[in-house]
mmCIF file of C-alpha atoms in Angstrom:
data_model
loop_
_atom_site.group_PDB
_atom_site.id
_atom_site.type_symbol
_atom_site.label_atom_id
_atom_site.label_comp_id
_atom_site.label_asym_id
_atom_site.label_seq_id
_atom_site.Cartn_x
_atom_site.Cartn_y
_atom_site.Cartn_z
ATOM 1 C CA MET A 1 22.769 -24.281 10.404
ATOM 2 C CA LYS A 2 21.999 -21.257 8.665
ATOM 3 C CA THR A 3 17.680 -21.980 8.024
ATOM 4 C CA ARG A 4 17.649 -22.509 11.823
ATOM 5 C CA ILE A 5 19.185 -18.964 12.782
ATOM 6 C CA LEU A 6 15.978 -17.070 14.098
ATOM 7 C CA THR A 7 15.586 -13.986 11.069
ATOM 8 C CA LEU A 8 15.093 -11.607 13.002
ATOM 9 C CA ALA A 9 15.439 -8.906 10.458
ATOM 10 C CA PHE A 10 12.324 -10.379 9.376
ATOM 11 C CA THR A 11 10.220 -7.690 10.529
ATOM 12 C CA LEU A 12 7.017 -4.942 10.359
ATOM 13 C CA THR A 13 9.385 -3.211 7.693
ATOM 14 C CA VAL A 14 9.650 -5.955 5.282
ATOM 15 C CA LEU A 15 5.967 -6.617 5.323
ATOM 16 C CA ALA A 16 5.024 -3.443 5.698
ATOM 17 C CA ALA A 17 7.111 -2.950 2.812
ATOM 18 C CA TYR A 18 5.422 -5.967 0.297
ATOM 19 C CA ALA A 19 1.917 -4.445 1.466
ATOM 20 C CA ARG A 20 2.617 -1.219 -0.015
ATOM 21 C CA LYS A 21 3.505 -3.147 -2.804
ATOM 22 C CA ASN A 22 1.251 -5.117 -3.502
ATOM 23 C CA LYS A 23 -1.972 -4.070 -2.089
ATOM 24 C CA LYS A 24 -3.651 -0.933 -0.421
ATOM 25 C CA LEU A 25 -3.534 -0.663 3.496
ATOM 26 C CA ASP A 26 -7.067 -0.122 5.209
ATOM 27 C CA THR A 27 -6.808 1.993 8.396
ATOM 28 C CA ILE A 28 -7.813 1.074 11.642
ATOM 29 C CA TYR A 29 -8.183 3.624 14.516
ATOM 30 C CA ALA A 30 -8.589 3.008 18.159
ATOM 31 C CA ASN A 31 -8.004 4.682 22.033
ATOM 32 C CA GLU A 32 -7.398 3.415 25.248
ATOM 33 C CA LYS A 33 -11.043 4.271 26.239
ATOM 34 C CA MET A 34 -12.835 1.550 24.393
ATOM 35 C CA ASN A 35 -11.218 -2.131 22.819
ATOM 36 C CA LEU A 36 -11.713 -2.370 19.572
ATOM 37 C CA ALA A 37 -12.389 -5.852 18.852
ATOM 38 C CA LEU A 38 -10.638 -7.786 14.950
ATOM 39 C CA PHE A 39 -12.133 -11.813 14.477
ATOM 40 C CA PHE A 40 -9.708 -13.087 12.291
ATOM 41 C CA PRO A 41 -10.954 -15.741 9.810
ATOM 42 C CA ASN A 42 -8.564 -18.165 11.373
ATOM 43 C CA ASN A 43 -6.718 -18.171 14.735
ATOM 44 C CA ILE A 44 -4.564 -15.773 15.594
ATOM 45 C CA ARG A 45 -0.594 -17.510 15.965
ATOM 46 C CA GLN A 46 0.907 -13.580 15.967
ATOM 47 C CA GLY A 47 0.528 -10.022 16.001
ATOM 48 C CA ILE A 48 2.974 -7.441 15.942
ATOM 49 C CA VAL A 49 1.898 -3.399 16.199
ATOM 50 C CA GLY A 50 4.976 -0.911 15.222
ATOM 51 C CA SER A 51 4.641 1.975 18.062
ATOM 52 C CA ASP A 52 4.906 1.245 21.897
ATOM 53 C CA ASN A 53 1.739 3.732 22.080
ATOM 54 C CA PHE A 54 -0.615 0.977 20.606
ATOM 55 C CA ILE A 55 -0.693 -2.452 22.522
ATOM 56 C CA PHE A 56 -2.859 -6.071 20.577
ATOM 57 C CA THR A 57 -3.297 -8.625 22.815
ATOM 58 C CA TYR A 58 -4.872 -12.147 21.919
ATOM 59 C CA SER A 59 -4.508 -15.129 23.535
ATOM 60 C CA ARG A 60 -1.968 -17.537 22.483
ATOM 61 C CA GLU A 61 -2.618 -20.239 24.530
ATOM 62 C CA LEU A 62 -6.265 -20.390 23.954
ATOM 63 C CA GLY A 63 -5.217 -20.067 20.936
ATOM 64 C CA GLN A 64 -8.368 -17.888 19.142
ATOM 65 C CA PRO A 65 -9.405 -15.845 15.950
ATOM 66 C CA LEU A 66 -10.145 -12.698 18.434
ATOM 67 C CA GLY A 67 -7.523 -9.498 19.152
ATOM 68 C CA LEU A 68 -7.882 -6.535 20.947
ATOM 69 C CA LEU A 69 -6.538 -3.397 19.093
ATOM 70 C CA LYS A 70 -5.689 -0.666 21.906
ATOM 71 C CA ALA A 71 -3.527 2.947 21.961
ATOM 72 C CA THR A 72 -2.922 6.038 23.601
ATOM 73 C CA LYS A 73 -2.203 9.719 21.374
ATOM 74 C CA GLY A 74 0.530 9.088 19.437
ATOM 75 C CA GLU A 75 1.311 9.309 15.495
ATOM 76 C CA PRO A 76 0.755 6.441 13.743
ATOM 77 C CA SER A 77 2.165 3.101 13.788
ATOM 78 C CA ASN A 78 0.754 -0.301 11.554
ATOM 79 C CA LEU A 79 -0.530 -3.839 12.654
ATOM 80 C CA LEU A 80 0.931 -7.253 10.973
ATOM 81 C CA VAL A 81 -1.345 -10.385 12.579
ATOM 82 C CA VAL A 82 -0.436 -13.867 10.721
ATOM 83 C CA THR A 83 -2.997 -16.585 11.565
ATOM 84 C CA THR A 84 -2.532 -20.171 12.015
ATOM 85 C CA ASP A 85 -2.844 -21.358 8.062
ATOM 86 C CA GLY A 86 -0.309 -18.667 7.300
ATOM 87 C CA LYS A 87 -2.613 -15.259 5.961
ATOM 88 C CA VAL A 88 -0.636 -12.084 6.918
ATOM 89 C CA TYR A 89 -2.565 -9.181 7.440
ATOM 90 C CA SER A 90 -1.442 -5.925 7.769
ATOM 91 C CA TYR A 91 -3.175 -2.224 9.379
ATOM 92 C CA ILE A 92 -2.887 0.952 8.878
ATOM 93 C CA ILE A 93 -3.337 1.954 12.751
ATOM 94 C CA LYS A 94 -4.533 5.401 14.787
ATOM 95 C CA TYR A 95 -5.231 7.001 17.382
ATOM 96 C CA SER A 96 -9.027 8.768 17.451
ATOM 97 C CA ASP A 97 -10.587 10.602 20.798
ATOM 98 C CA ALA A 98 -14.165 8.232 18.992
ATOM 99 C CA LEU A 99 -14.418 5.525 16.964
ATOM 100 C CA ILE A 100 -16.875 4.597 14.148
ATOM 101 C CA GLU A 101 -16.811 1.033 14.879
ATOM 102 C CA LEU A 102 -15.590 -1.285 18.474
ATOM 103 C CA ASN A 103 -15.742 -4.510 15.969
ATOM 104 C CA ARG A 104 -14.666 -6.438 12.708
ATOM 105 C CA PHE A 105 -14.872 -8.971 11.174
ATOM 106 C CA VAL A 106 -11.952 -9.277 8.992
ATOM 107 C CA THR A 107 -12.389 -11.672 5.997
ATOM 108 C CA ILE A 108 -10.055 -13.725 4.322
ATOM 109 C CA THR A 109 -10.151 -11.037 1.239
ATOM 110 C CA GLU A 110 -8.084 -8.575 3.539
ATOM 111 C CA SER A 111 -5.191 -10.858 3.507
ATOM 112 C CA ILE A 112 -2.131 -9.349 1.826
ATOM 113 C CA GLY A 113 -0.413 -12.721 1.009
ATOM 114 C CA HIS A 114 0.909 -15.933 2.435
ATOM 115 C CA GLU A 115 3.877 -16.439 4.196
ATOM 116 C CA HIS A 116 5.425 -18.945 2.386
ATOM 117 C CA LYS A 117 6.331 -21.806 4.590
ATOM 118 C CA ARG A 118 8.839 -19.280 6.760
ATOM 119 C CA GLU A 119 9.654 -20.253 9.780
ATOM 120 C CA LYS A 120 7.368 -19.852 12.693
ATOM 121 C CA PRO A 121 6.877 -15.687 14.105
ATOM 122 C CA ILE A 122 9.609 -15.337 16.457
ATOM 123 C CA VAL A 123 8.444 -11.359 18.084
ATOM 124 C CA GLN A 124 5.697 -11.295 20.300
ATOM 125 C CA ASP A 125 4.767 -9.109 22.832
ATOM 126 C CA SER A 126 1.698 -10.128 23.815
ATOM 127 C CA ILE A 127 1.872 -11.658 27.849
ATOM 128 C CA GLN A 128 -0.833 -13.515 29.246
ATOM 129 C CA PRO A 129 -1.761 -16.410 32.129
ATOM 130 C CA LYS A 130 0.464 -19.155 33.094
ATOM 131 C CA VAL A 131 4.559 -20.488 32.621
ATOM 132 C CA LYS A 132 5.752 -22.886 30.876
ATOM 133 C CA LYS A 133 8.985 -23.826 32.395
ATOM 134 C CA VAL A 134 9.937 -27.297 30.222
ATOM 135 C CA LEU A 135 11.531 -26.641 27.229
ATOM 136 C CA LYS A 136 9.774 -28.887 24.247
ATOM 137 C CA LYS A 137 13.164 -29.140 22.697
ATOM 138 C CA LYS A 138 16.542 -28.403 23.157
ATOM 139 C CA TYR A 139 18.522 -26.044 20.764
ATOM 140 C CA ASP A 140 22.615 -25.640 19.927
ATOM 141 C CA THR A 141 24.581 -23.135 21.466
ATOM 142 C CA SER A 142 25.874 -22.440 17.794
ATOM 143 C CA PHE A 143 22.041 -21.761 17.130
ATOM 144 C CA LEU A 144 21.673 -19.356 20.669
ATOM 145 C CA GLU A 145 24.633 -17.506 20.162
ATOM 146 C CA ALA A 146 23.799 -16.540 16.272
ATOM 147 C CA SER A 147 20.262 -15.592 17.468
ATOM 148 C CA CYS A 148 21.512 -13.697 20.489
ATOM 149 C CA THR A 149 23.968 -11.747 18.108
ATOM 150 C CA LYS A 150 21.507 -10.922 15.926
ATOM 151 C CA LEU A 151 18.787 -9.535 18.889
ATOM 152 C CA LEU A 152 21.619 -7.336 19.691
ATOM 153 C CA GLU A 153 22.013 -5.676 16.385
ATOM 154 C CA GLN A 154 18.120 -5.284 16.202
ATOM 155 C CA PRO A 155 16.664 -0.940 17.179
ATOM 156 C CA GLU A 156 15.803 -0.904 20.987
ATOM 157 C CA ARG A 157 12.268 -0.566 22.125
ATOM 158 C CA LYS A 158 13.030 0.126 25.308
ATOM 159 C CA ASN A 159 10.218 -1.337 27.053
ATOM 160 C CA MET A 160 10.642 -0.486 30.850
ATOM 161 C CA VAL A 161 14.211 1.232 33.165
ATOM 162 C CA LYS A 162 14.434 1.078 36.784
ATOM 163 C CA ARG A 163 17.324 4.002 37.974
ATOM 164 C CA LYS A 164 18.499 4.249 41.662
ATOM 165 C CA ASN A 165 21.362 5.850 42.095
ATOM 166 C CA GLU A 166 22.480 6.431 38.941
ATOM 167 C CA LEU A 167 22.498 3.190 37.931
ATOM 168 C CA SER A 168 19.921 2.116 35.254
ATOM 169 C CA LEU A 169 19.110 -2.211 34.385
ATOM 170 C CA GLY A 170 16.889 -1.794 31.222
ATOM 171 C CA ILE A 171 14.323 -4.546 29.093
ATOM 172 C CA THR A 172 15.280 -2.848 25.942
ATOM 173 C CA ASN A 173 14.243 -6.341 23.523
ATOM 174 C CA MET A 174 11.605 -8.271 24.491
ATOM 175 C CA VAL A 175 11.177 -11.265 21.271
ATOM 176 C CA TYR A 176 9.218 -14.595 21.965
ATOM 177 C CA TYR A 177 10.916 -17.267 19.353
ATOM 178 C CA GLU A 178 8.858 -21.094 18.947
ATOM 179 C CA ASP A 179 9.170 -21.916 23.480
ATOM 180 C CA LEU A 180 12.119 -19.199 24.441
ATOM 181 C CA VAL A 181 11.536 -15.808 24.990
ATOM 182 C CA PHE A 182 15.442 -14.125 24.399
ATOM 183 C CA LEU A 183 15.379 -11.063 26.511
ATOM 184 C CA GLN A 184 18.049 -8.099 25.694
ATOM 185 C CA LEU A 185 19.215 -6.325 28.442
ATOM 186 C CA GLU A 186 21.186 -3.649 29.096
ATOM 187 C CA VAL A 187 23.418 -1.773 32.012
ATOM 188 C CA LYS A 188 24.432 2.070 32.456
ATOM 189 C CA ASN A 189 26.874 2.815 34.962
ATOM 190 C CA LYS A 190 26.674 6.679 35.637
ATOM 191 C CA SER A 191 27.872 5.858 39.472
ATOM 192 C CA GLY A 192 31.253 7.055 39.398
ATOM 193 C CA ILE A 193 32.066 3.723 40.937
ATOM 194 C CA ASP A 194 32.391 0.454 39.390
ATOM 195 C CA PHE A 195 29.563 -1.929 39.233
ATOM 196 C CA ASP A 196 30.671 -5.882 40.630
ATOM 197 C CA VAL A 197 27.704 -8.027 39.197
ATOM 198 C CA ASP A 198 26.929 -10.850 42.433
ATOM 199 C CA TYR A 199 23.842 -12.199 40.509
ATOM 200 C CA LEU A 200 20.889 -11.519 38.337
ATOM 201 C CA LYS A 201 17.405 -13.160 38.620
ATOM 202 C CA VAL A 202 14.454 -13.620 36.927
ATOM 203 C CA ALA A 203 11.591 -14.249 37.983
ATOM 204 C CA ILE A 204 8.082 -14.289 37.835
ATOM 205 C CA VAL A 205 6.413 -12.520 41.208
ATOM 206 C CA SER A 206 2.810 -12.449 42.788
ATOM 207 C CA GLY A 207 1.555 -11.019 45.607
ATOM 208 C CA ASN A 208 3.461 -8.783 48.267
ATOM 209 C CA SER A 209 6.690 -9.096 49.470
ATOM 210 C CA LYS A 210 5.990 -8.105 52.761
ATOM 211 C CA LEU A 211 3.021 -9.731 52.521
ATOM 212 C CA LYS A 212 4.465 -13.325 52.802
ATOM 213 C CA ALA A 213 1.835 -15.193 53.229
ATOM 214 C CA SER A 214 0.528 -13.621 49.414
ATOM 215 C CA TYR A 215 3.239 -13.454 48.015
ATOM 216 C CA GLN A 216 4.828 -16.322 45.541
ATOM 217 C CA SER A 217 7.935 -15.766 42.984
ATOM 218 C CA VAL A 218 8.959 -18.263 40.006
ATOM 219 C CA PRO A 219 12.180 -18.202 39.778
ATOM 220 C CA LEU A 220 13.246 -18.422 35.641
ATOM 221 C CA THR A 221 16.475 -20.510 35.333
ATOM 222 C CA PRO A 222 18.483 -19.342 31.910
ATOM 223 C CA VAL A 223 18.961 -21.500 28.879
ATOM 224 C CA TYR A 224 21.290 -19.343 27.796
ATOM 225 C CA ILE A 225 23.257 -16.119 28.808
ATOM 226 C CA HIS A 226 25.389 -14.009 26.094
ATOM 227 C CA LYS A 227 27.474 -11.201 26.781
ATOM 228 C CA MET A 228 26.514 -10.638 30.701
ATOM 229 C CA PRO A 229 29.844 -8.776 31.717
ATOM 230 C CA ASP A 230 30.822 -9.329 35.299
ATOM 231 C CA LYS A 231 31.238 -5.526 35.673
ATOM 232 C CA THR A 232 30.090 -2.361 34.561
ATOM 233 C CA LYS A 233 32.181 0.584 35.170
ATOM 234 C CA HIS A 234 31.304 3.493 35.446
ATOM 235 C CA SER A 235 30.404 5.952 32.304
ATOM 236 C CA GLN A 236 29.929 2.101 30.503
ATOM 237 C CA THR A 237 26.900 0.997 29.176
ATOM 238 C CA SER A 238 26.329 -3.555 29.036
ATOM 239 C CA ARG A 239 24.968 -4.797 26.553
ATOM 240 C CA PHE A 240 23.485 -8.656 26.766
ATOM 241 C CA VAL A 241 20.680 -11.290 26.327
ATOM 242 C CA TYR A 242 19.455 -13.944 28.321
ATOM 243 C CA VAL A 243 17.470 -16.892 27.621
ATOM 244 C CA ILE A 244 14.784 -18.091 29.119
ATOM 245 C CA SER A 245 12.689 -20.160 28.432
ATOM 246 C CA LYS A 246 8.934 -18.971 26.984
ATOM 247 C CA PHE A 247 6.059 -17.298 30.169
ATOM 248 C CA THR A 248 3.226 -15.993 30.181
ATOM 249 C CA LEU A 249 2.224 -13.750 32.671
ATOM 250 C CA ALA A 250 -1.635 -13.355 34.751
ATOM 251 C CA ASP A 251 -3.093 -9.956 35.524
ATOM 252 C CA ASP A 252 -2.261 -10.575 39.111
ATOM 253 C CA GLU A 253 1.475 -11.602 37.803
ATOM 254 C CA LYS A 254 5.096 -9.581 37.505
ATOM 255 C CA LEU A 255 7.878 -9.811 35.724
ATOM 256 C CA GLN A 256 10.727 -9.348 38.009
ATOM 257 C CA LEU A 257 14.369 -8.565 37.285
ATOM 258 C CA ASN A 258 17.592 -8.560 40.182
ATOM 259 C CA LEU A 259 20.289 -7.190 39.770
ATOM 260 C CA LYS A 260 22.814 -7.517 43.018
ATOM 261 C CA GLU A 261 26.076 -6.223 42.837
ATOM 262 C CA LEU A 262 28.758 -8.427 44.237
ATOM 263 C CA HIS A 263 30.853 -7.087 47.763
ATOM 264 C CA GLY A 264 27.960 -4.449 47.958
ATOM 265 C CA ASN A 265 24.861 -3.624 49.140
ATOM 266 C CA ARG A 266 23.793 -1.828 45.545
ATOM 267 C CA GLU A 267 20.583 -3.654 43.881
ATOM 268 C CA LEU A 268 18.266 -2.553 41.082
ATOM 269 C CA ILE A 269 15.416 -5.298 40.748
ATOM 270 C CA LEU A 270 13.157 -3.836 37.802
ATOM 271 C CA LYS A 271 9.347 -5.136 37.059
ATOM 272 C CA ARG A 272 7.100 -5.342 34.423
ATOM 273 C CA ARG A 273 3.722 -5.517 34.231
ATOM 274 C CA PRO A 274 1.511 -7.615 31.538
#
């Protein structure tokens, strides 16, 4: 069972340290005005950036060697890419107003090494079209529980927060593993009144809810729920994990979370765009 537990500690920090020890990293520059296209020798299986001011997107569905890097002003970070042949590529990434190159064809010699047949990488942040509703395999409850426990020990990224009337609902981590998505969620209550939970619904929505003809909502049923509280008292913060089937979003779709109060009218609606 230990070999199946999510190795959530296998992060950018570990691989960056490996890269520094074995090979000097090249620096890649990006900005918000243009896409920097990176063409790898093999299809991209995983791409991770270390800071929220950088975005690296690629097609998991089509399995292409092309990745696009964009950035907003901020501190330098690093980019980690693992291709389908197990090769690992690592770069320092920085913001620049002007780009010297818009296309870069990566060679195999730029690889810092091989992943040594580790389990499939689990952290992927880019969200692409289509929804996968059915799990390809079943997961033991003990495996899911141990994985969620590990996730709650990881640093929070604060992907998005919805605040209303001194209440807040936030997605603090979103982790992909095989055909699962682990949503680490956080509820803060500073309203002066305890918040009793009626339900939390997760769905993919498109269109305008005011125009029923164009509005669609596809619910994402949880595979496993870890430490979700029935109540968040005043001045308390609740952290828990919602595990759902792997999903991706089209340009006109959003991930929507609805947290409704029991015996009350308070409701938090959090939407996350691609």
